[in-house]
PDB file of C-alpha atoms in Angstrom:
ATOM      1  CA  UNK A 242     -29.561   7.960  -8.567  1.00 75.00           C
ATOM      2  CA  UNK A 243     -27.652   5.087  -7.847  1.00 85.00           C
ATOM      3  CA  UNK A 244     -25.969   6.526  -4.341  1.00 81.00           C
ATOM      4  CA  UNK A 245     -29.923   7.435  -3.483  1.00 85.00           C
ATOM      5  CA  UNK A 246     -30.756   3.775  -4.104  1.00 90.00           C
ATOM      6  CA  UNK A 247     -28.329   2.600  -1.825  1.00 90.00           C
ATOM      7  CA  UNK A 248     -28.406   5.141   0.909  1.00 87.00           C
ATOM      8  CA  UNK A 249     -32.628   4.228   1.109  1.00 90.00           C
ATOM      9  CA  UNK A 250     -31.369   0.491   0.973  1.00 91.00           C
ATOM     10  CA  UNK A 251     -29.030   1.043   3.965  1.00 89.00           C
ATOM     11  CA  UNK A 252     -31.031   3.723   5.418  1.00 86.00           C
ATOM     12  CA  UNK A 253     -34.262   0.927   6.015  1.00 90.00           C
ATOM     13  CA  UNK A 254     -31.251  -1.958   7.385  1.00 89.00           C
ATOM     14  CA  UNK A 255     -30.875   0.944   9.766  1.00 88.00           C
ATOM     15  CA  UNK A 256     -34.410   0.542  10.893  1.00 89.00           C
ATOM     16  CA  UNK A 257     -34.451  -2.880  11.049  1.00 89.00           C
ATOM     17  CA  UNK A 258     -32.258  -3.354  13.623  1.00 86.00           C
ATOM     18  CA  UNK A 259     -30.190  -1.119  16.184  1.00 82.00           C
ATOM     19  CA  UNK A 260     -26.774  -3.037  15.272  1.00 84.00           C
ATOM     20  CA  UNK A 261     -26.210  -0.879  12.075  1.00 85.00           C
ATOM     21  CA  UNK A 262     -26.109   2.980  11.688  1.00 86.00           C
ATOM     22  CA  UNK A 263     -26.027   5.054   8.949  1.00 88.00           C
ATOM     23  CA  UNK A 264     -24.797   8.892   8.222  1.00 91.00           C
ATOM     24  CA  UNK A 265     -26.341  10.523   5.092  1.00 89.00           C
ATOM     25  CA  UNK A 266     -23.536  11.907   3.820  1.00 91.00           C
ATOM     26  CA  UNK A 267     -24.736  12.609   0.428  1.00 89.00           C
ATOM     27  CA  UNK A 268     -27.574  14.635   2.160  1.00 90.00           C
ATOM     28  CA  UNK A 269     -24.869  16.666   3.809  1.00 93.00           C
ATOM     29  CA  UNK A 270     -22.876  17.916   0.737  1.00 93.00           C
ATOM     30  CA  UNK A 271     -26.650  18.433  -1.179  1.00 91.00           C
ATOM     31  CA  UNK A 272     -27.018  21.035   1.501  1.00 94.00           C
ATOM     32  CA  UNK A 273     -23.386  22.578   1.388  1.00 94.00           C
ATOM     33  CA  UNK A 274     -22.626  26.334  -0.711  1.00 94.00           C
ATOM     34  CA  UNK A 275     -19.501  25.329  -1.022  1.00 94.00           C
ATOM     35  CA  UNK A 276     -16.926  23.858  -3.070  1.00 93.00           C
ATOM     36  CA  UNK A 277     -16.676  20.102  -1.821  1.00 94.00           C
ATOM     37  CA  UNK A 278     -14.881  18.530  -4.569  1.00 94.00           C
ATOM     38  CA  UNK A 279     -11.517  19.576  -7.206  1.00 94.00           C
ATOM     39  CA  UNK A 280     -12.482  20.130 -10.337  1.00 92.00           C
ATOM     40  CA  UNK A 281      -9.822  17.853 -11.480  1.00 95.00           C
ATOM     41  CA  UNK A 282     -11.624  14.510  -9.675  1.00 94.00           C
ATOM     42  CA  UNK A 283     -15.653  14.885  -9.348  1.00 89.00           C
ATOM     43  CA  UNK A 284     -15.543  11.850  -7.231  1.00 89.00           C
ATOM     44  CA  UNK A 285     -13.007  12.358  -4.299  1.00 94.00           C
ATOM     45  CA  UNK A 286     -14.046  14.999  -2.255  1.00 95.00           C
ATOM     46  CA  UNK A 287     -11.404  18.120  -1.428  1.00 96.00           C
ATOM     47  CA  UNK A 288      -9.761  18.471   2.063  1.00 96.00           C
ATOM     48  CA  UNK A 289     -13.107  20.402   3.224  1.00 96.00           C
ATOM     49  CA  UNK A 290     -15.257  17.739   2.000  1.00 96.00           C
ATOM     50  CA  UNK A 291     -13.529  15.358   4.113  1.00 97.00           C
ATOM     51  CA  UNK A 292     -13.381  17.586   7.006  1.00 97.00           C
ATOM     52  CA  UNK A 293     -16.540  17.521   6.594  1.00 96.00           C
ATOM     53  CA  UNK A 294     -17.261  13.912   6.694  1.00 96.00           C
ATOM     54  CA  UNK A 295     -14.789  13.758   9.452  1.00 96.00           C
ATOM     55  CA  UNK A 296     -16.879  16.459  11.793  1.00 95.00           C
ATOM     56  CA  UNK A 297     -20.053  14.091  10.690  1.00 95.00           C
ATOM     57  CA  UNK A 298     -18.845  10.468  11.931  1.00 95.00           C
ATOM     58  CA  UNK A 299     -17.284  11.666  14.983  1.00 95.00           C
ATOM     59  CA  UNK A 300     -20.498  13.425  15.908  1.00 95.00           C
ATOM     60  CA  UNK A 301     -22.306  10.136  14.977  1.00 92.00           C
ATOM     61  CA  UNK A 302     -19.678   8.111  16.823  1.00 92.00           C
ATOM     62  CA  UNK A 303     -20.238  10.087  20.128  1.00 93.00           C
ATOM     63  CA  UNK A 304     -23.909  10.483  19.546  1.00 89.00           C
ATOM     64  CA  UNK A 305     -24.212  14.077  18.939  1.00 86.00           C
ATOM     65  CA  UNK A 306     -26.166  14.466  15.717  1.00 67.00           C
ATOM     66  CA  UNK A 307     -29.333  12.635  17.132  1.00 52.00           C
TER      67      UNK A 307
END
């Protein structure tokens, strides 16, 4: 609940004004089937979780997810 808090938070900076940008990452692994984190550490994602935050801010960086 707290990472929802702060993504709607940053989310409505975002529509205040065009200098920030934000990338709902947390909405991205929610919609994921698979595996995105070790067992070992439920915090740090695996090497496809950041792959897949990777693939997401360089499509946000060039402007390809709008």
């Amino acid at each position: 609940s707290i990472i929802a808090t702060n993504n709607q938070t940053i989310g409505d900076l975002t529509k205040q004004s065009p200098k920030y940008s934000f990338v709902d990452l947390q909405k991205l692994f929610e919609t994921q089937t698979i595996p995105l984190y070790p067992l070992s550490d439920p915090i740090h994602p695996n090497e496809t979780g950041y792959q897949l935050i990777g693939d997401a801010l360089t499509k946000h960086i060039l402007g390809l997810n709008i």
